[in-house]
Coordinates of C-alpha atoms in Angstrom, one line a residue:
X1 CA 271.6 291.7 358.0
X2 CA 274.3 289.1 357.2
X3 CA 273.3 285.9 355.4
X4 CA 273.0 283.5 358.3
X5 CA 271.6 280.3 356.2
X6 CA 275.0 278.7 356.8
X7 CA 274.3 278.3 360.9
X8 CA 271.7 275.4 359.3
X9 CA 275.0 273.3 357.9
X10 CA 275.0 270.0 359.2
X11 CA 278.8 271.1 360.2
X12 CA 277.3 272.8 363.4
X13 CA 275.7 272.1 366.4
X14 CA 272.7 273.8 367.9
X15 CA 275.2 274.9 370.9
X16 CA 276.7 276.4 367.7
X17 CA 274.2 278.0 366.8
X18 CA 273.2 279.2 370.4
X19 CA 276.5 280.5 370.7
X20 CA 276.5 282.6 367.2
X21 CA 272.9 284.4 368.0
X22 CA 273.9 285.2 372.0
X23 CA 277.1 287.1 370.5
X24 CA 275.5 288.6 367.6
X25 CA 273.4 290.7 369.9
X26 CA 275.6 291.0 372.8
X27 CA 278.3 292.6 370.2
X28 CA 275.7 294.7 368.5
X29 CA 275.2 296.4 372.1
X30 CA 278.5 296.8 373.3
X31 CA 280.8 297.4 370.3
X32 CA 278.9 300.1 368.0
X33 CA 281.3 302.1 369.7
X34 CA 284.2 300.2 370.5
X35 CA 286.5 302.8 368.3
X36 CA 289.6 304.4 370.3
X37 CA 292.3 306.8 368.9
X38 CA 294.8 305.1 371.5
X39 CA 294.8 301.4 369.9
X40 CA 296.4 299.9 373.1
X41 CA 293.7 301.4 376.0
X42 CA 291.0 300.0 373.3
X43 CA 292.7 296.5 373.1
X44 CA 292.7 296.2 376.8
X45 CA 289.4 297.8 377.3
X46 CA 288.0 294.9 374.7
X47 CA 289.8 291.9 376.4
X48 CA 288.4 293.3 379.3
X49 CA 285.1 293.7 378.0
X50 CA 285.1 290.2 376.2
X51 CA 286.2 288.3 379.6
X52 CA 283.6 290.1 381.9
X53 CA 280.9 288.9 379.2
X54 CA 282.5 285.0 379.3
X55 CA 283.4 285.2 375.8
X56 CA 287.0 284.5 376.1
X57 CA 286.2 281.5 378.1
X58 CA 286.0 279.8 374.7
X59 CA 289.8 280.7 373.7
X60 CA 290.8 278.4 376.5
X61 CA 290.8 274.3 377.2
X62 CA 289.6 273.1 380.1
X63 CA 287.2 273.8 382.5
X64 CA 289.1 273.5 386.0
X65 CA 290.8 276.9 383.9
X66 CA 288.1 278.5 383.3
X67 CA 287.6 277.3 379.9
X68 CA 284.3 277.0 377.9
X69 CA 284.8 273.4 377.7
X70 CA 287.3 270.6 378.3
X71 CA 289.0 271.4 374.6
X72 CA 289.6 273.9 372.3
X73 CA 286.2 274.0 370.0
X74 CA 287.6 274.6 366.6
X75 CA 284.0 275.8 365.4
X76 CA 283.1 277.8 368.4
X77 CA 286.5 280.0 367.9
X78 CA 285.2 280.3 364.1
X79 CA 282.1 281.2 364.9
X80 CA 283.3 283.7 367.6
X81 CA 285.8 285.1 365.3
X82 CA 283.5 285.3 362.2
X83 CA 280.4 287.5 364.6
X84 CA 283.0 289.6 366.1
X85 CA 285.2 290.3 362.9
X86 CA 281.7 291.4 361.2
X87 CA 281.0 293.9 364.5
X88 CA 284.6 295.2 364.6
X89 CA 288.2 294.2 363.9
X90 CA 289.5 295.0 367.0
X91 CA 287.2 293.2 369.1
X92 CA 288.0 290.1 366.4
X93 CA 292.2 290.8 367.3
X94 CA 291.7 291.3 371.0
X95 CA 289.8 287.6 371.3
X96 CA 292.1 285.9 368.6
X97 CA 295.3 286.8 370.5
X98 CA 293.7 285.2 373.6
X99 CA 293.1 282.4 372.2
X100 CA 296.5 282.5 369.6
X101 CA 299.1 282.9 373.1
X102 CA 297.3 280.9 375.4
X103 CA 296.9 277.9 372.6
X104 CA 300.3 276.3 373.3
X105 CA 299.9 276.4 377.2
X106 CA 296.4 275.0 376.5
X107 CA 297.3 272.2 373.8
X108 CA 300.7 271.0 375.7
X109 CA 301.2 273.1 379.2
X110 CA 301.7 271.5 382.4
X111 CA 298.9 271.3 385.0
X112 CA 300.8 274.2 386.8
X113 CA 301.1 276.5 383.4
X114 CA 297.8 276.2 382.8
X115 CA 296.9 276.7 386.3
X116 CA 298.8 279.9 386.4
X117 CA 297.7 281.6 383.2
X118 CA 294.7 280.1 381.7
X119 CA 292.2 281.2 384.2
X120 CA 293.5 284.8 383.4
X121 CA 293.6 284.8 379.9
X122 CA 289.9 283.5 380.1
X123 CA 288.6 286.2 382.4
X124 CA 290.5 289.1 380.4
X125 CA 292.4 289.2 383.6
X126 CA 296.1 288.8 381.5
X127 CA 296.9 289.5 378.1
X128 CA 299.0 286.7 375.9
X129 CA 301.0 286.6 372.8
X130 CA 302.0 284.0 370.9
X131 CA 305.9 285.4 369.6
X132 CA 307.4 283.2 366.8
X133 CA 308.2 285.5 363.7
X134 CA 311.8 287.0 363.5
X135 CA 313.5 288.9 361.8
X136 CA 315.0 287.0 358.8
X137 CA 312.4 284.0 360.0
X138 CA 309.2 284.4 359.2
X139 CA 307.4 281.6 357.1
X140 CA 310.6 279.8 357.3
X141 CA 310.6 278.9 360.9
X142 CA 313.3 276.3 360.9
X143 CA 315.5 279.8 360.4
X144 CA 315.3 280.6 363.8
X145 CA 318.0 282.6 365.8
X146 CA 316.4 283.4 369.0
X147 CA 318.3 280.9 371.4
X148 CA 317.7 279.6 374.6
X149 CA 320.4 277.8 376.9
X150 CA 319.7 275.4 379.5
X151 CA 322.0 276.6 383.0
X152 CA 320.9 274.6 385.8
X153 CA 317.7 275.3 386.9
X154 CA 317.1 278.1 384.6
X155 CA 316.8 278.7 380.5
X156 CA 318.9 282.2 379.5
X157 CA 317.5 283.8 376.1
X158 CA 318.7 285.9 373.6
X159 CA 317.8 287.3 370.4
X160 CA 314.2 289.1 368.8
X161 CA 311.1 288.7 367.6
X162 CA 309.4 290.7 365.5
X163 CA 305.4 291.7 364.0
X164 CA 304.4 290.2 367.6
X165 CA 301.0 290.8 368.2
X166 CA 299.8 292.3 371.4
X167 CA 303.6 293.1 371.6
X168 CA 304.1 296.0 374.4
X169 CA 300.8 295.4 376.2
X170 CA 301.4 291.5 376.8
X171 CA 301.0 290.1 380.4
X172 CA 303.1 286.9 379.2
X173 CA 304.4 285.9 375.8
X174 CA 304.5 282.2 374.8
X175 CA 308.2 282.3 373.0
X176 CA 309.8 280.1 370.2
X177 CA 313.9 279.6 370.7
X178 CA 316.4 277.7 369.4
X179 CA 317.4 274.9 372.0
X180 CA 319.6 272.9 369.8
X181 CA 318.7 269.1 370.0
X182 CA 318.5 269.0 366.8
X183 CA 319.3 270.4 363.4
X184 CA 316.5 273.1 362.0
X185 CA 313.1 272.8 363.3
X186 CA 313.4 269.4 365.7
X187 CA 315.5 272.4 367.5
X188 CA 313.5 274.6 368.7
X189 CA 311.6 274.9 372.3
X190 CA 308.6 276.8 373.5
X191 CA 308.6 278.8 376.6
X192 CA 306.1 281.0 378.5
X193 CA 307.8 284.1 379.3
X194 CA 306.3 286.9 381.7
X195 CA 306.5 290.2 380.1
X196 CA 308.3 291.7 382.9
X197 CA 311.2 289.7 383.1
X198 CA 314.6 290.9 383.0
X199 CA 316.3 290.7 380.0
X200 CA 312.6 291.1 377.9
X201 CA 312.6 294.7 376.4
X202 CA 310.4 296.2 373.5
X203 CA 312.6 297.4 371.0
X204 CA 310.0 298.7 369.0
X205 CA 306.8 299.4 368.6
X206 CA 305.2 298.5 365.1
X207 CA 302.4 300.6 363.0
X208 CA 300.4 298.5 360.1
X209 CA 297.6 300.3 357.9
X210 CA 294.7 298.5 360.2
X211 CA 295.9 299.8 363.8
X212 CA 296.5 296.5 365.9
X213 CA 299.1 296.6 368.8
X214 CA 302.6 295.1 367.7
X215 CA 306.2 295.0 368.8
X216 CA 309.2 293.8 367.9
X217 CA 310.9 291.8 371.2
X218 CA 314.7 291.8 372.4
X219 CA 315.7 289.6 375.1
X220 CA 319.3 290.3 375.9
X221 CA 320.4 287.4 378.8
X222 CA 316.5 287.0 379.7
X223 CA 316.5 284.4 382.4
X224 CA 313.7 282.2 383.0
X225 CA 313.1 278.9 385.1
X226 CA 312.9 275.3 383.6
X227 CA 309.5 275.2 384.5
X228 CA 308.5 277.7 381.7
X229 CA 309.3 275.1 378.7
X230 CA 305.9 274.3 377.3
X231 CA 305.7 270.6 376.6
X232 CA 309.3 269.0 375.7
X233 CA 312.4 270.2 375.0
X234 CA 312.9 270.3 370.7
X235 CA 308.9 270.0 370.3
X236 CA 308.2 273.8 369.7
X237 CA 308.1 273.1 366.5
X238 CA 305.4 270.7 367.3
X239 CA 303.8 272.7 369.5
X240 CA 303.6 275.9 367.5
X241 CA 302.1 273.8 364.3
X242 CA 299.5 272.1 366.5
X243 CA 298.1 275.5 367.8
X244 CA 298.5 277.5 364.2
X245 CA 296.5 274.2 362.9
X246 CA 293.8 275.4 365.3
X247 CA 293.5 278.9 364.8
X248 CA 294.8 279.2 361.3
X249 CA 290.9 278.1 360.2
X250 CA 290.0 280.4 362.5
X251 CA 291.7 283.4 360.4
X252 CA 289.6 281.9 357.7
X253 CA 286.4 282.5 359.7
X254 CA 287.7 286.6 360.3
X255 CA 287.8 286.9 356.5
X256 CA 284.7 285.7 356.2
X257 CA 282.8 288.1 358.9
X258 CA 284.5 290.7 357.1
X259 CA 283.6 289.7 353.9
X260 CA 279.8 289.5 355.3
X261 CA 279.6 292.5 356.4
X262 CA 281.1 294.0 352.8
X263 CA 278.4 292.7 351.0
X264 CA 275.9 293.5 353.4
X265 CA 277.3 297.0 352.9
X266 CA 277.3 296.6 349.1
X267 CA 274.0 295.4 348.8
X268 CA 272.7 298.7 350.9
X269 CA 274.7 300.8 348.9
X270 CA 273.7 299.0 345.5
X271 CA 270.0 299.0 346.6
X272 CA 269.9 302.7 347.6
X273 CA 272.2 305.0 345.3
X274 CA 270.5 306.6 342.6
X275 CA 271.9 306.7 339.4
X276 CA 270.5 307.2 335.8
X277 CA 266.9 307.1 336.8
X278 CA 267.3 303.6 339.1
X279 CA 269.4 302.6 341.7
X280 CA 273.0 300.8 340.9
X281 CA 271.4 297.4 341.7
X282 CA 269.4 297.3 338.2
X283 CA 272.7 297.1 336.2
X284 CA 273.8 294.1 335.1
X285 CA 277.3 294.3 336.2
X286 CA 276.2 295.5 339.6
X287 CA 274.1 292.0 339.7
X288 CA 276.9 290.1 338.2
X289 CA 279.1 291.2 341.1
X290 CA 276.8 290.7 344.1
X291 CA 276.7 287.2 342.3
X292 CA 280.5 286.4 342.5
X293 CA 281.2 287.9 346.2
X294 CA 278.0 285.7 347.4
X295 CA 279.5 282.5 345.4
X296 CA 282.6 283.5 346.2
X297 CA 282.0 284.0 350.8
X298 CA 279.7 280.6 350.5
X299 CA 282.5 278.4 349.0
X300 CA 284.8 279.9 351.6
X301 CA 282.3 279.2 354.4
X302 CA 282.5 275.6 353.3
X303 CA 286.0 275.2 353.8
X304 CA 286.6 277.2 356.5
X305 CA 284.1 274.8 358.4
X306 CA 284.7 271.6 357.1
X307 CA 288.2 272.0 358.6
X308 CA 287.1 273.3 362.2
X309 CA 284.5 270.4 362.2
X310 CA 287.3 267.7 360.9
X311 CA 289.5 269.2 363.6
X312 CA 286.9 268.9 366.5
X313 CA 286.1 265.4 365.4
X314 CA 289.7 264.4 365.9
X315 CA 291.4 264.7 362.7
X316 CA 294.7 266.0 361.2
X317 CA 293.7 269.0 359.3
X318 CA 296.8 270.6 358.1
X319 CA 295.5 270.1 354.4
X320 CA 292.2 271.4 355.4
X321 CA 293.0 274.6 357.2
X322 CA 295.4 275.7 354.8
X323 CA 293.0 275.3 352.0
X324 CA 290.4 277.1 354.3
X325 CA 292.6 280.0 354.9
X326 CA 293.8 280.3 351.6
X327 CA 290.3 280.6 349.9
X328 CA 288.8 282.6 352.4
X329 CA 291.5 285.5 352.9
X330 CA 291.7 285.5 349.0
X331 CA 287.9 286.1 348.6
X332 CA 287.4 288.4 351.2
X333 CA 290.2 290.6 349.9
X334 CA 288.2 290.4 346.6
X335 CA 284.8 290.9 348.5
X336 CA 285.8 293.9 349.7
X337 CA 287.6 295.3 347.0
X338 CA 284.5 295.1 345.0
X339 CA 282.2 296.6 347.8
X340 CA 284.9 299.4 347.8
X341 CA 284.5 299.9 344.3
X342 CA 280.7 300.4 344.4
X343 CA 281.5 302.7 347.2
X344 CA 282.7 305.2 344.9
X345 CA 285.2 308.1 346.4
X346 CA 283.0 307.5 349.4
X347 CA 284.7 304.2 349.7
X348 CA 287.8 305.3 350.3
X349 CA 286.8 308.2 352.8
X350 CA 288.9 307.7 355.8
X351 CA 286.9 306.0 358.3
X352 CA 284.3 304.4 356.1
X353 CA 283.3 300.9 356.7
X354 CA 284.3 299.5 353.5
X355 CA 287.3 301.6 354.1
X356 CA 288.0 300.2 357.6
X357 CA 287.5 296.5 356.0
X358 CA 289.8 297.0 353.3
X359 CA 292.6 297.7 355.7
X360 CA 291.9 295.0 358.2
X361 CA 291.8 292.1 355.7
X362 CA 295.0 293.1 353.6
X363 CA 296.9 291.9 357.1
X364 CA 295.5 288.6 357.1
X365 CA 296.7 287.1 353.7
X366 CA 299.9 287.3 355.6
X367 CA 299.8 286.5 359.0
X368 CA 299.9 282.9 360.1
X369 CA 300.9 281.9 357.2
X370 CA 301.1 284.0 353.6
X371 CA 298.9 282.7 350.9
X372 CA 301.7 281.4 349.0
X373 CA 302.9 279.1 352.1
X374 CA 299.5 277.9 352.1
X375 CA 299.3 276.4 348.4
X376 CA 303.2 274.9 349.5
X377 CA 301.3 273.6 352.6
X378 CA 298.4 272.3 350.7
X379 CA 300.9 270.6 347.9
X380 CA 302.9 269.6 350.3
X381 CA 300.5 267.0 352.2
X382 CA 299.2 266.0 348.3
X383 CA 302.4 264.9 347.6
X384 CA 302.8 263.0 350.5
X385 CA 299.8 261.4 350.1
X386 CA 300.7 260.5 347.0
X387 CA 304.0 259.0 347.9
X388 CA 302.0 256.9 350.4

């Protein structure tokens, strides 16, 4: 049984807390066997499963669109994230990307975007993506190449994306392109693209140690109306920082349910393996260990929500999610490394949980921003702090 003491922090609400004991036993029922061979038919059978049980509500703003609430809950998605990441990865992916490509239209969409796709995306009824990374622009987003140019009525794109999740089972795609009002980043637009339109092809299909569905995207001449531009022309930039600024602390809260449920697996292991006449939780070094990975997922737990509690009260927290982030996918990659070790050869049998863990969390010290981006973040808004 996971540590739960942090649910009491005066960071959370008792609709919080509701919230975190209602999906704790709904996904103890209904994902113990979640696992599927064909990673695609058990993505969609999960975003199916999470809409029919309301949980994806919460990855949507606005309750005219089916949403949870009026806006985005920063510590609801953590929360949500955290349970289901402890339960299974892929249940943790299938509701993240929900919430990931249907951010923008919710943050900066017009009344008819949101009308169109929200109310989908909330009942698992359509499946979103949220394509930004290319090729030779990854971190550096400002590198763009994918283009999009204005002809009448109309927007004509060209170029790729690449390690696009939910790429080849996408409904719709919310896509980053170069419009050109500006130099670097003040250039770049965001559109809402339906996976079947012309000119949108999967160029290939992408395979990562923990299975998730990913693609790498061509549109050649891919011709969309004017009305798919999310917000304003040269704010993409804007637009995709305001919605990674909401879910990056949520990535922080999917280390941490994986880091729970590695020591919850270490401490079973280190409690019940004989060894030398005792069990490997009277040594020393075994005690020591426990020690750091509890230390270690607490101080992680802080940040991750102090910065979805700072956002939901209203503030910038650029600073705060990258720290969050940061610490938390760090940790849990040492959590796990350490519940791995006291695993044993078992620990590395294919298909063991520690096994499984280890897999899923190497992923997200990358995604949505490497580790290293995350201390530039963090020194970045020091220095300009500084300065003012």
């Amino acid at each position: 049984m996971a540590d739960k003491a942090y649910l009491d922090w005066p960071f959370l609400e008792q609709r919080h807390r509701d919230l975190e004991h209602e999906l704790d036993a709904w996904a103890a029922q209904y994902l113990a066997d979640a696992h599927d061979h064909d990673v695609d038919n058990a993505c969609r059978a999960l975003v199916m499963l999470l809409g029919d049980a309301g949980w994806l509500r919460h990855a949507v703003g606005g309750t005219q669109y089916g949403g949870a609430g009026d806006a985005l809950d920063t510590r609801a998605l953590c929360l949500i994230r955290e349970t289901l990441a402890r339960h299974e990865g892929l249940a943790d992916f299938a509701f993240a990307m929900q919430g990931l490509g249907a951010g923008a239209i919710s943050l900066f969409g017009s009344a008819a975007q949101k009308e169109a796709y929200l109310p989908r995306v909330a009942r698992g009824a359509a499946i979103a993506a949220f394509a930004l990374s290319e090729p030779q622009a990854g971190s550096d987003v400002a590198a763009m190449a994918c283009a999009a140019v204005r002809d009448g009525d109309h927007y004509v794109l060209d170029g790729e994306k690449t390690w696009i999740s939910n790429g080849g089972i996408a409904d719709f795609y919310v896509v980053f392109a170069r419009t050109g009002e500006a130099p670097g980043a003040r250039g770049i637009s965001a559109f809402v693209v339906d996976a079947d339109a012309p000119g949108l092809s999967i160029a290939e299909r992408l395979h990562v140690i923990a299975p998730h569905p990913l693609a790498r995207l061509r549109f050649d001449a891919c011709r969309i109306p004017a009305a798919a531009l999310i917000g304003e022309a040269g704010q993409g930039f804007k637009v995709a920082m305001a919605t990674l600024d909401v879910f990056r602390t949520s990535v922080a809260a999917a280390a941490l349910g994986f880091a729970r449920r590695a020591l919850d697996e270490a401490l079973e292991r280190a409690t019940s393996r004989g060894m030398f006449g005792g069990v490997l939780a009277d040594f020393q070094l075994t005690q020591a260990k426990l020690a750091q990975m509890a230390t270690g997922i607490d101080a992680a737990a802080l940040l991750t929500y102090r910065a979805a509690w700072l956002r939901d009260a209203g503030s910038k927290v650029t600073k705060e999610a990258a720290m969050a982030k940061m610490t938390a996918t760090e940790t849990a990659q040492q959590v796990i490394d350490a519940a791995v070790q006291m695993f044993g050869g078992q620990g590395v049998a294919s298909g063991a949980m520690v096994e499984r863990l280890y897999r899923e969390i190497r992923a997200l010290r990358i995604y949505e921003g490497a580790t290293e981006v995350q201390q530039l973040i963090i020194a970045r808004e020091l220095l300009r702090a500084a300065k003012e």
